[in-house]
Short mmCIF file of C-alpha atoms in Angstrom, two decimals:
data_model
loop_
_atom_site.label_atom_id
_atom_site.label_comp_id
_atom_site.label_asym_id
_atom_site.label_seq_id
_atom_site.Cartn_x
_atom_site.Cartn_y
_atom_site.Cartn_z
CA UNK A 1 -4.31 72.63 85.34
CA UNK A 2 -3.78 76.18 86.33
CA UNK A 3 -0.65 77.70 85.10
CA UNK A 4 1.38 79.45 87.80
CA UNK A 5 1.26 83.11 87.57
CA UNK A 6 4.58 84.84 87.54
CA UNK A 7 4.55 87.97 89.61
CA UNK A 8 7.06 90.47 88.38
CA UNK A 9 9.54 91.39 91.16
CA UNK A 10 12.38 93.83 91.36
CA UNK A 11 14.59 93.76 88.34
CA UNK A 12 17.97 92.18 89.07
CA UNK A 13 21.16 94.04 88.38
CA UNK A 14 22.93 93.33 85.15
CA UNK A 15 26.00 91.19 85.60
CA UNK A 16 28.74 91.63 83.08
CA UNK A 17 31.42 89.16 82.34
CA UNK A 18 34.92 89.64 83.69
CA UNK A 19 36.27 89.94 80.20
CA UNK A 20 34.99 93.49 79.95
CA UNK A 21 37.63 94.64 82.52
CA UNK A 22 40.64 93.18 80.72
CA UNK A 23 41.55 96.33 78.73
CA UNK A 24 41.83 98.57 81.83
CA UNK A 25 44.00 95.98 83.62
CA UNK A 26 46.26 95.71 80.61
CA UNK A 27 46.67 99.45 80.45
CA UNK A 28 47.72 99.58 84.10
CA UNK A 29 50.17 96.74 83.67
CA UNK A 30 51.60 98.42 80.60
CA UNK A 31 52.14 101.68 82.44
CA UNK A 32 53.84 99.85 85.28
CA UNK A 33 56.11 98.03 82.85
CA UNK A 34 57.04 101.32 81.20
CA UNK A 35 57.94 102.83 84.56
CA UNK A 36 60.04 99.80 85.46
CA UNK A 37 61.98 99.87 82.18
CA UNK A 38 62.55 103.62 82.52
CA UNK A 39 63.84 103.19 86.09
CA UNK A 40 66.25 100.42 85.06
CA UNK A 41 67.52 102.55 82.16
CA UNK A 42 68.18 105.51 84.45
CA UNK A 43 70.13 103.36 86.91
CA UNK A 44 72.18 101.80 84.11
CA UNK A 45 72.97 105.22 82.63
CA UNK A 46 74.11 106.59 86.03
CA UNK A 47 76.32 103.57 86.60
CA UNK A 48 77.89 103.84 83.16
CA UNK A 49 78.66 107.51 83.78
CA UNK A 50 80.42 106.67 87.00
CA UNK A 51 82.51 103.96 85.35
CA UNK A 52 83.60 106.41 82.69
CA UNK A 53 84.84 109.04 85.07
CA UNK A 54 88.52 109.79 84.51
CA UNK A 55 89.39 110.85 88.07
CA UNK A 56 88.85 109.40 91.54
CA UNK A 57 86.20 110.96 93.68
CA UNK A 58 86.93 113.40 96.45
CA UNK A 59 86.29 110.84 99.20
CA UNK A 60 88.34 107.95 97.92
CA UNK A 61 91.00 108.51 100.53
CA UNK A 62 88.55 107.74 103.30
CA UNK A 63 86.62 104.96 101.56
CA UNK A 64 89.33 102.33 101.93
CA UNK A 65 88.17 99.44 104.04
CA UNK A 66 91.64 98.61 105.24
CA UNK A 67 93.88 100.97 107.16
CA UNK A 68 96.70 102.82 105.45
CA UNK A 69 99.65 100.69 104.44
CA UNK A 70 102.89 101.73 106.11
CA UNK A 71 106.17 101.17 104.34
CA UNK A 72 108.10 100.81 107.57
CA UNK A 73 111.86 100.98 107.91
CA UNK A 74 114.71 100.31 105.57
CA UNK A 75 114.98 96.71 104.50
CA UNK A 76 111.27 96.03 104.76
CA UNK A 77 109.59 95.25 101.46
CA UNK A 78 107.43 98.15 100.34
CA UNK A 79 103.75 97.43 99.70
CA UNK A 80 102.59 97.30 96.13
CA UNK A 81 99.21 98.32 94.80
CA UNK A 82 97.39 95.27 93.45
CA UNK A 83 94.50 95.46 91.00
CA UNK A 84 92.26 93.90 93.65
CA UNK A 85 92.75 97.00 95.77
CA UNK A 86 90.60 99.01 93.38
CA UNK A 87 87.47 97.65 94.98
CA UNK A 88 88.37 99.56 98.13
CA UNK A 89 87.99 102.87 96.32
CA UNK A 90 84.24 103.31 96.37
CA UNK A 91 81.62 105.90 97.03
CA UNK A 92 78.27 105.68 98.76
CA UNK A 93 75.18 107.62 97.81
CA UNK A 94 72.22 107.69 100.14
CA UNK A 95 69.08 107.83 98.00
CA UNK A 96 65.74 107.55 99.80
CA UNK A 97 67.35 105.63 102.64
CA UNK A 98 69.05 103.12 100.36
CA UNK A 99 72.72 102.69 99.65
CA UNK A 100 74.19 102.45 96.19
CA UNK A 101 77.83 101.38 95.85
CA UNK A 102 79.94 101.21 92.75
CA UNK A 103 83.54 100.54 91.83
CA UNK A 104 85.90 103.37 90.95
CA UNK A 105 88.83 103.11 88.58
CA UNK A 106 91.95 105.18 89.13
CA UNK A 107 93.15 106.46 85.80
CA UNK A 108 94.90 109.57 84.57
CA UNK A 109 93.29 112.96 85.08
CA UNK A 110 92.28 113.92 81.54
CA UNK A 111 91.53 117.59 81.93
CA UNK A 112 91.33 119.95 79.04
CA UNK A 113 94.77 121.57 79.18
CA UNK A 114 95.62 124.95 77.79
CA UNK A 115 98.81 123.59 76.32
CA UNK A 116 100.07 120.02 76.32
CA UNK A 117 103.18 119.24 78.26
CA UNK A 118 106.28 117.95 76.59
CA UNK A 119 106.47 114.18 77.08
CA UNK A 120 109.90 112.60 77.05
CA UNK A 121 109.94 108.94 76.01
CA UNK A 122 111.07 106.59 78.74
CA UNK A 123 110.94 109.27 81.41
CA UNK A 124 108.49 109.31 84.28
CA UNK A 125 106.99 112.72 84.90
CA UNK A 126 104.00 113.99 86.86
CA UNK A 127 101.08 115.64 85.12
CA UNK A 128 101.92 119.19 84.08
CA UNK A 129 101.18 121.90 81.59
CA UNK A 130 102.83 125.19 80.96
CA UNK A 131 100.18 127.88 80.78
CA UNK A 132 97.94 129.76 83.15
CA UNK A 133 95.73 127.55 85.25
CA UNK A 134 92.00 128.07 85.06
CA UNK A 135 89.65 128.78 87.91
CA UNK A 136 87.86 125.54 87.01
CA UNK A 137 91.11 123.63 87.68
CA UNK A 138 91.33 125.09 91.17
CA UNK A 139 87.66 124.37 91.88
CA UNK A 140 88.07 120.78 90.70
CA UNK A 141 91.14 120.39 92.89
CA UNK A 142 89.24 121.69 95.92
CA UNK A 143 86.52 119.09 95.30
CA UNK A 144 89.02 116.24 94.95
CA UNK A 145 91.13 116.95 98.04
CA UNK A 146 88.41 118.12 100.43
CA UNK A 147 88.35 114.80 102.32
CA UNK A 148 92.15 114.55 102.51
CA UNK A 149 93.15 117.93 103.95
CA UNK A 150 91.85 120.09 106.75
CA UNK A 151 89.72 123.14 106.09
CA UNK A 152 91.79 125.28 108.42
CA UNK A 153 90.24 128.26 110.25
CA UNK A 154 90.79 131.87 109.20
CA UNK A 155 90.34 133.66 112.50
CA UNK A 156 90.36 137.26 113.69
CA UNK A 157 93.71 137.97 115.36
CA UNK A 158 94.53 139.82 118.56
CA UNK A 159 97.30 141.52 116.60
CA UNK A 160 94.67 143.66 114.87
CA UNK A 161 94.59 146.39 117.53
CA UNK A 162 98.38 146.57 117.67
CA UNK A 163 98.77 147.23 113.95
CA UNK A 164 95.60 149.20 113.24
CA UNK A 165 93.79 146.85 110.84
CA UNK A 166 91.48 143.86 110.90
CA UNK A 167 93.86 140.91 110.61
CA UNK A 168 92.60 137.40 109.88
CA UNK A 169 95.11 134.56 110.11
CA UNK A 170 94.66 131.55 107.83
CA UNK A 171 96.16 128.85 110.06
CA UNK A 172 97.51 126.34 107.57
CA UNK A 173 100.06 125.13 110.12
CA UNK A 174 97.17 123.09 111.56
CA UNK A 175 97.39 120.64 108.66
CA UNK A 176 98.46 117.12 109.65
CA UNK A 177 102.08 117.66 108.56
CA UNK A 178 102.04 121.31 109.60
CA UNK A 179 102.24 122.79 106.11
CA UNK A 180 100.08 124.09 103.26
CA UNK A 181 102.10 121.93 100.88
CA UNK A 182 99.67 119.10 101.61
CA UNK A 183 97.13 120.67 99.27
CA UNK A 184 99.33 120.57 96.20
CA UNK A 185 100.90 117.22 97.07
CA UNK A 186 97.58 115.44 97.55
CA UNK A 187 96.20 116.77 94.28
CA UNK A 188 99.40 115.73 92.52
CA UNK A 189 99.30 112.19 93.91
CA UNK A 190 95.61 111.75 93.09
CA UNK A 191 96.34 112.74 89.49
CA UNK A 192 98.94 110.00 88.92
CA UNK A 193 98.18 107.09 86.65
CA UNK A 194 97.32 103.77 88.22
CA UNK A 195 100.48 102.02 87.07
CA UNK A 196 102.61 104.80 88.53
CA UNK A 197 100.76 104.58 91.82
CA UNK A 198 101.57 100.89 91.86
CA UNK A 199 105.29 101.51 91.28
CA UNK A 200 105.65 104.28 93.87
CA UNK A 201 107.21 107.72 94.23
CA UNK A 202 110.52 109.00 95.60
CA UNK A 203 111.63 112.38 96.97
CA UNK A 204 114.96 113.71 98.20
CA UNK A 205 114.83 116.36 100.92
CA UNK A 206 113.67 117.01 104.45
CA UNK A 207 111.42 119.93 103.51
CA UNK A 208 107.70 120.40 104.11
CA UNK A 209 107.07 119.11 100.60
CA UNK A 210 108.75 115.77 101.36
CA UNK A 211 106.84 115.40 104.61
CA UNK A 212 103.56 115.97 102.80
CA UNK A 213 104.49 113.42 100.13
CA UNK A 214 105.45 110.87 102.79
CA UNK A 215 102.14 111.19 104.61
CA UNK A 216 99.67 111.43 101.73
CA UNK A 217 101.36 108.81 99.57
CA UNK A 218 101.16 106.39 102.47
CA UNK A 219 97.53 107.28 103.14
CA UNK A 220 96.80 106.85 99.44
CA UNK A 221 98.52 103.42 99.55
CA UNK A 222 101.32 104.49 97.23
CA UNK A 223 104.83 103.18 98.07
CA UNK A 224 106.96 106.20 98.98
CA UNK A 225 110.70 106.56 99.52
CA UNK A 226 112.44 109.58 101.04
CA UNK A 227 116.19 110.08 100.60
CA UNK A 228 117.72 112.31 103.27
CA UNK A 229 121.30 113.39 103.83
CA UNK A 230 123.17 112.10 106.85
CA UNK A 231 123.15 115.61 108.34
CA UNK A 232 119.34 115.61 108.66
CA UNK A 233 118.07 116.02 112.20
CA UNK A 234 117.07 112.67 113.75
CA UNK A 235 113.67 114.10 114.72
CA UNK A 236 112.78 114.71 111.07
CA UNK A 237 113.90 111.23 110.05
CA UNK A 238 111.77 109.71 112.80
CA UNK A 239 108.72 111.79 111.88
CA UNK A 240 108.99 110.93 108.20
CA UNK A 241 109.06 107.23 109.03
CA UNK A 242 106.06 107.63 111.29
CA UNK A 243 104.18 109.16 108.36
CA UNK A 244 104.71 105.84 106.55
CA UNK A 245 107.68 106.46 104.24
CA UNK A 246 110.76 104.34 103.81
CA UNK A 247 113.60 106.72 104.71
CA UNK A 248 117.11 106.17 103.37
CA UNK A 249 120.05 108.25 104.62
CA UNK A 250 122.55 108.89 101.87
CA UNK A 251 125.24 111.48 101.21
CA UNK A 252 126.46 114.40 103.26
CA UNK A 253 124.67 117.08 101.24
CA UNK A 254 121.24 117.59 99.73
CA UNK A 255 122.79 117.37 96.25
CA UNK A 256 124.07 113.86 96.96
CA UNK A 257 120.62 112.77 98.13
CA UNK A 258 118.96 114.16 95.01
CA UNK A 259 121.35 112.37 92.66
CA UNK A 260 120.86 109.11 94.53
CA UNK A 261 117.07 109.49 94.43
CA UNK A 262 117.09 110.14 90.68
CA UNK A 263 119.26 107.08 90.13
CA UNK A 264 116.91 104.88 92.17
CA UNK A 265 113.92 106.28 90.27
CA UNK A 266 115.48 105.42 86.93
CA UNK A 267 116.48 101.93 87.99
CA UNK A 268 113.22 100.93 89.70
CA UNK A 269 110.58 102.90 87.85
CA UNK A 270 109.72 105.20 90.74
CA UNK A 271 108.43 108.67 89.99
CA UNK A 272 110.88 111.29 91.23
CA UNK A 273 108.91 114.18 92.72
CA UNK A 274 110.21 117.62 93.51
CA UNK A 275 108.46 120.87 94.24
CA UNK A 276 107.63 122.37 90.86
CA UNK A 277 105.15 124.71 89.27
CA UNK A 278 103.02 122.29 87.28
CA UNK A 279 99.36 123.20 86.90
CA UNK A 280 98.27 120.18 88.94
CA UNK A 281 100.41 121.23 91.91
CA UNK A 282 99.52 124.93 91.62
CA UNK A 283 95.80 124.12 91.42
CA UNK A 284 96.03 122.21 94.68
CA UNK A 285 97.81 125.09 96.40
CA UNK A 286 95.32 127.56 94.98
CA UNK A 287 92.49 125.95 96.92
CA UNK A 288 93.59 127.94 99.96
CA UNK A 289 92.59 131.12 98.15
CA UNK A 290 89.09 129.73 97.69
CA UNK A 291 88.79 128.99 101.40
CA UNK A 292 90.00 132.44 102.44
CA UNK A 293 87.45 134.11 100.16
CA UNK A 294 84.69 131.93 101.60
CA UNK A 295 85.68 132.39 105.25
CA UNK A 296 86.34 136.17 105.36
CA UNK A 297 83.76 138.36 103.60
CA UNK A 298 84.57 141.84 102.24
CA UNK A 299 88.31 141.28 102.07
CA UNK A 300 90.56 144.16 101.04
CA UNK A 301 93.91 142.35 100.81
CA UNK A 302 95.53 138.94 101.25
CA UNK A 303 99.21 138.44 102.13
CA UNK A 304 101.11 135.30 101.09
CA UNK A 305 104.71 134.13 101.43
CA UNK A 306 106.63 134.49 98.18
CA UNK A 307 109.84 132.69 98.97
CA UNK A 308 111.70 130.07 97.03
CA UNK A 309 108.61 128.54 95.51
CA UNK A 310 105.81 131.06 95.04
CA UNK A 311 103.29 128.42 93.95
CA UNK A 312 101.01 129.22 96.89
CA UNK A 313 101.08 132.91 95.96
CA UNK A 314 100.50 132.25 92.26
CA UNK A 315 97.72 129.66 92.62
CA UNK A 316 95.82 131.48 95.35
CA UNK A 317 96.13 134.81 93.52
CA UNK A 318 94.55 133.27 90.41
CA UNK A 319 91.57 132.07 92.47
CA UNK A 320 91.10 135.32 94.40
CA UNK A 321 91.36 137.58 91.35
CA UNK A 322 88.77 135.47 89.54
CA UNK A 323 86.33 135.79 92.46
CA UNK A 324 87.01 139.47 93.14
CA UNK A 325 89.49 141.47 91.03
CA UNK A 326 89.46 144.27 93.62
CA UNK A 327 91.17 142.17 96.31
CA UNK A 328 94.81 143.19 96.62
CA UNK A 329 97.19 140.19 96.59
CA UNK A 330 100.60 140.83 98.16
CA UNK A 331 103.67 138.59 98.30
CA UNK A 332 106.42 138.77 100.93
CA UNK A 333 109.95 137.39 100.59
CA UNK A 334 113.21 137.62 102.48
CA UNK A 335 115.41 140.64 101.91
CA UNK A 336 118.42 138.33 101.79
CA UNK A 337 116.93 136.29 98.91
CA UNK A 338 114.73 138.60 96.75
CA UNK A 339 114.39 136.03 93.98
CA UNK A 340 110.85 136.94 92.95
CA UNK A 341 111.48 140.66 92.75
CA UNK A 342 114.56 140.14 90.62
CA UNK A 343 112.75 137.70 88.33
CA UNK A 344 109.82 140.07 87.83
CA UNK A 345 112.19 142.88 86.87
CA UNK A 346 113.99 140.90 84.16
CA UNK A 347 110.87 139.02 82.98
CA UNK A 348 112.12 135.47 83.53
CA UNK A 349 113.34 133.35 86.46
CA UNK A 350 116.78 134.23 87.73
CA UNK A 351 119.16 131.58 86.46
CA UNK A 352 121.63 131.70 89.33
CA UNK A 353 119.25 131.70 92.27
CA UNK A 354 121.09 132.19 95.54
CA UNK A 355 119.71 130.29 98.50
CA UNK A 356 120.65 129.12 101.96
CA UNK A 357 120.86 125.54 103.14
CA UNK A 358 120.24 126.51 106.76
CA UNK A 359 117.10 125.05 108.31
CA UNK A 360 115.75 128.52 109.09
CA UNK A 361 115.70 129.52 105.39
CA UNK A 362 115.04 126.09 103.89
CA UNK A 363 111.49 126.80 102.68
CA UNK A 364 111.90 130.51 101.88
CA UNK A 365 115.06 130.49 99.76
CA UNK A 366 115.28 127.19 97.88
CA UNK A 367 116.12 127.17 94.13
CA UNK A 368 112.79 125.96 92.77
CA UNK A 369 111.32 128.94 91.01
CA UNK A 370 109.47 128.23 87.75
CA UNK A 371 108.16 130.01 84.68
CA UNK A 372 104.49 129.17 85.31
CA UNK A 373 104.59 130.62 88.82
CA UNK A 374 106.33 133.74 87.54
CA UNK A 375 103.72 134.29 84.82
CA UNK A 376 100.84 133.88 87.24
CA UNK A 377 102.52 136.16 89.76
CA UNK A 378 103.13 138.83 87.18
CA UNK A 379 99.50 138.70 86.07
CA UNK A 380 97.61 138.46 89.36
CA UNK A 381 99.88 139.72 92.18
CA UNK A 382 99.66 143.45 92.94
CA UNK A 383 102.78 143.92 95.05
CA UNK A 384 105.86 142.09 96.34
CA UNK A 385 107.75 143.37 99.38
CA UNK A 386 110.84 142.19 101.23
CA UNK A 387 111.47 141.90 104.97
CA UNK A 388 114.59 141.52 107.10
CA UNK A 389 115.53 138.54 109.19
CA UNK A 390 114.87 140.62 112.32
CA UNK A 391 111.29 141.25 111.17
CA UNK A 392 110.70 137.53 110.65
CA UNK A 393 112.01 136.68 114.12
CA UNK A 394 109.87 139.31 115.82
CA UNK A 395 106.78 138.13 113.92
CA UNK A 396 107.48 134.58 115.13
CA UNK A 397 107.55 135.96 118.67
CA UNK A 398 104.31 137.90 118.15
CA UNK A 399 102.50 134.82 116.82
CA UNK A 400 103.70 132.75 119.77
CA UNK A 401 102.59 135.33 122.34
CA UNK A 402 99.31 136.52 120.81
CA UNK A 403 98.12 133.41 118.94
CA UNK A 404 99.93 130.60 120.78
CA UNK A 405 101.21 129.52 117.38
CA UNK A 406 104.69 128.07 116.91
CA UNK A 407 105.59 128.72 113.28
CA UNK A 408 108.75 128.75 111.19
CA UNK A 409 110.13 131.45 108.90
CA UNK A 410 107.81 130.55 106.03
CA UNK A 411 104.79 130.73 108.30
CA UNK A 412 105.75 134.06 109.88
CA UNK A 413 106.99 135.96 106.84
CA UNK A 414 103.53 137.29 105.94
CA UNK A 415 103.01 138.80 109.40
CA UNK A 416 106.57 140.19 109.19
CA UNK A 417 105.46 142.62 106.49
CA UNK A 418 102.96 144.10 108.95
CA UNK A 419 105.47 144.10 111.82
CA UNK A 420 108.01 145.96 109.67
CA UNK A 421 105.46 148.55 108.54
CA UNK A 422 105.97 147.71 104.86
CA UNK A 423 102.24 148.00 104.03
CA UNK A 424 100.95 151.30 105.48
CA UNK A 425 98.20 151.46 102.84
CA UNK A 426 96.40 148.62 104.64
CA UNK A 427 95.68 150.64 107.78
CA UNK A 428 92.01 150.36 108.71
CA UNK A 429 91.33 147.62 106.15
CA UNK A 430 90.41 143.96 106.36
CA UNK A 431 93.46 141.80 105.67
CA UNK A 432 93.98 138.03 105.61
CA UNK A 433 97.47 136.62 106.18
CA UNK A 434 98.53 133.08 105.26
CA UNK A 435 100.35 131.40 108.16
CA UNK A 436 101.27 128.39 106.11
CA UNK A 437 103.91 126.40 107.98
CA UNK A 438 104.66 125.40 111.56
CA UNK A 439 107.55 122.95 111.34
CA UNK A 440 110.18 124.35 113.66
CA UNK A 441 112.65 122.11 115.48
CA UNK A 442 112.98 122.63 119.23
CA UNK A 443 116.69 123.71 119.26
CA UNK A 444 116.07 126.20 116.45
CA UNK A 445 112.92 127.49 118.14
CA UNK A 446 114.83 128.28 121.35
CA UNK A 447 117.52 130.06 119.37
CA UNK A 448 114.97 132.10 117.40
CA UNK A 449 112.98 133.11 120.47
CA UNK A 450 116.07 134.23 122.39
CA UNK A 451 117.19 136.31 119.44
CA UNK A 452 113.71 137.76 118.94
CA UNK A 453 113.47 138.86 122.58
CA UNK A 454 116.78 140.67 122.19
CA UNK A 455 115.67 142.37 118.97
CA UNK A 456 112.44 143.44 120.67
CA UNK A 457 114.47 145.15 123.45
CA UNK A 458 113.11 142.78 126.05
CA UNK A 459 116.36 141.02 126.92
CA UNK A 460 119.13 143.40 128.02
CA UNK A 461 122.76 142.94 128.94
CA UNK A 462 124.90 145.35 130.95
CA UNK A 463 128.17 145.34 132.91
CA UNK A 464 129.13 147.38 135.98
CA UNK A 465 132.21 147.69 138.18
CA UNK A 466 131.58 147.20 141.90
CA UNK A 467 133.69 146.43 144.92
CA UNK A 468 134.34 142.81 145.69
CA UNK A 469 131.83 142.77 148.50
CA UNK A 470 128.59 140.80 148.91
CA UNK A 471 126.75 143.90 150.08
CA UNK A 472 127.32 145.70 146.77
CA UNK A 473 125.99 142.75 144.77
CA UNK A 474 122.98 142.64 147.08
CA UNK A 475 122.28 146.35 146.37
CA UNK A 476 122.40 145.64 142.62
CA UNK A 477 119.86 142.84 142.99
CA UNK A 478 117.62 145.12 145.06
CA UNK A 479 117.57 147.68 142.23
CA UNK A 480 116.65 144.98 139.70
CA UNK A 481 113.89 143.70 141.99
CA UNK A 482 112.51 147.20 142.54
CA UNK A 483 112.37 147.79 138.78
CA UNK A 484 110.66 144.38 138.30
CA UNK A 485 113.32 143.05 135.97
CA UNK A 486 113.74 139.29 135.70
CA UNK A 487 117.36 138.15 136.05
CA UNK A 488 118.24 135.53 133.46
CA UNK A 489 121.97 135.33 134.13
CA UNK A 490 124.52 137.04 136.37
CA UNK A 491 128.28 136.61 136.29
CA UNK A 492 131.05 138.08 138.43
CA UNK A 493 134.60 138.27 137.08
CA UNK A 494 137.79 139.71 138.62
CA UNK A 495 140.63 137.44 137.50
CA UNK A 496 141.17 139.11 134.12
CA UNK A 497 140.43 142.69 135.16
CA UNK A 498 143.20 145.32 135.14
CA UNK A 499 141.40 147.60 137.62
CA UNK A 500 141.80 147.71 141.40
CA UNK A 501 142.52 144.50 143.22
CA UNK A 502 139.25 144.54 145.14
CA UNK A 503 137.06 145.55 142.18
CA UNK A 504 135.15 143.06 140.05
CA UNK A 505 133.01 143.27 136.94
CA UNK A 506 129.45 142.00 137.18
CA UNK A 507 127.65 141.15 133.92
CA UNK A 508 123.88 140.74 134.02
CA UNK A 509 121.30 139.56 131.48
CA UNK A 510 117.75 140.57 132.40
CA UNK A 511 114.31 140.37 130.78
CA UNK A 512 111.88 143.29 130.68
CA UNK A 513 108.28 143.79 129.58
CA UNK A 514 108.83 146.12 126.66
CA UNK A 515 110.92 149.05 125.39
CA UNK A 516 109.52 151.50 127.95
CA UNK A 517 110.34 149.17 130.81
CA UNK A 518 113.85 148.72 129.39
CA UNK A 519 114.41 152.49 129.29
CA UNK A 520 113.24 152.86 132.90
CA UNK A 521 115.63 150.14 134.06
CA UNK A 522 118.53 151.69 132.19
CA UNK A 523 117.94 155.12 133.75
CA UNK A 524 117.75 153.65 137.25
CA UNK A 525 121.04 151.80 136.81
CA UNK A 526 122.83 154.84 135.38
CA UNK A 527 121.76 156.91 138.39
CA UNK A 528 123.35 154.37 140.75
CA UNK A 529 126.29 153.27 138.54
CA UNK A 530 127.40 156.13 136.21
CA UNK A 531 130.21 153.99 134.75
CA UNK A 532 127.81 151.24 133.69
CA UNK A 533 128.36 149.68 130.25
CA UNK A 534 125.10 148.96 128.36
CA UNK A 535 125.48 146.27 125.71
CA UNK A 536 123.66 147.42 122.58
CA UNK A 537 122.21 144.70 120.38
#
């Protein structure tokens, strides 16, 4: 039998067993496991850092799922802050399209302080320390409150051509409560401990500070009580309640309201707040200096109010001088209440600080001047000037006409220094002015504007003797019409005159365009009525 012959064909490929690929697969799996463990560790470390933060984030005010709790009117139970509410304070980070959410704890603000504050056992007190604030404190405050306050514009003013300098107005009256005090108040409230936020705060005045506390405490879901005297204007009481505070009318004077508020705070565990010069409050106010420096490049000078509480001046000066020591910082206060100038001369706050309780001077003459503000002012402020009441009124008129801004005395006092010509060295320079308050009641606004028009020689009053005949009065009105004077009031009187029987006295109040127009009108009247009596202001 023939054996089959095997013809050699193409050599087949060598086939290896799958086991030879196991080491490469294992290496890949190992690398993937290492990456997974590393990723989990990074996430856990980030989360632990967030849980250990000692202050709420800057957006916690707007991260609440529920709307702000309103305390309502007297007799309604004030809302308390429950521990479950903490879940509403969160923050969202958008990483690669995903959302990461974590829980924030509200605890005390443990900053490194230059000197510890004195703590009285059994006494509630807001965070404070008694040395110069640092620039880092102001920067941290700006980060914390940036979602709770407006970044107001600092705009070029039409007043620049009139006064020969580039004027930029920082319009802080556009804040929700119409005052710069919101910056310090919000930072102060966000720095309170959680248990104190749960108990609530109490204030005793109708000032801009109290309005800011009423609004931001309510927005921050902190029970807030405002004690006002019975003489407070009903409009302010209504507005404070609309902000969310429980308003209680007590006593006929501000002193009575303060004593009652302190008694309620002691009995119920509320924190009694008043405008002070703690570092927390000053840091919040100082954030306006940061914004001015950012908004207006190549500044030469900045003008701030330096009234009863110069915290805005002190805090903002510290920020500006840190950023640019060559910027001149100037404070302006009322000539009737030169508290800051007197305190700087003697080296400590004036003990017997005179002030006025009138609404017009409420926020420029109050007795709340502190050592910290004085030290900061003495170190960082270059100059302090005083202005008259007439200058403040005219500056209020200028801001209303040129900027369409209705401001009070505190808001207009910075511009008053330029109106009065107290700063001639700023001619041709770039100057920013803080217009920091716009809370002016309607009756007081009318009174201030009427007085300002008179001081600006645009409202004139004169009296003439004419015959008791309609034709003579008609001739007088023709002269006023020809001179384009607007008649505000005209009055004819003859019963109490000792002159001729058929002679009467006519008293007129007219409005003119400016001083030149007033002089032209006066000359025209003297030509026709030589015995005219011109009422000087």
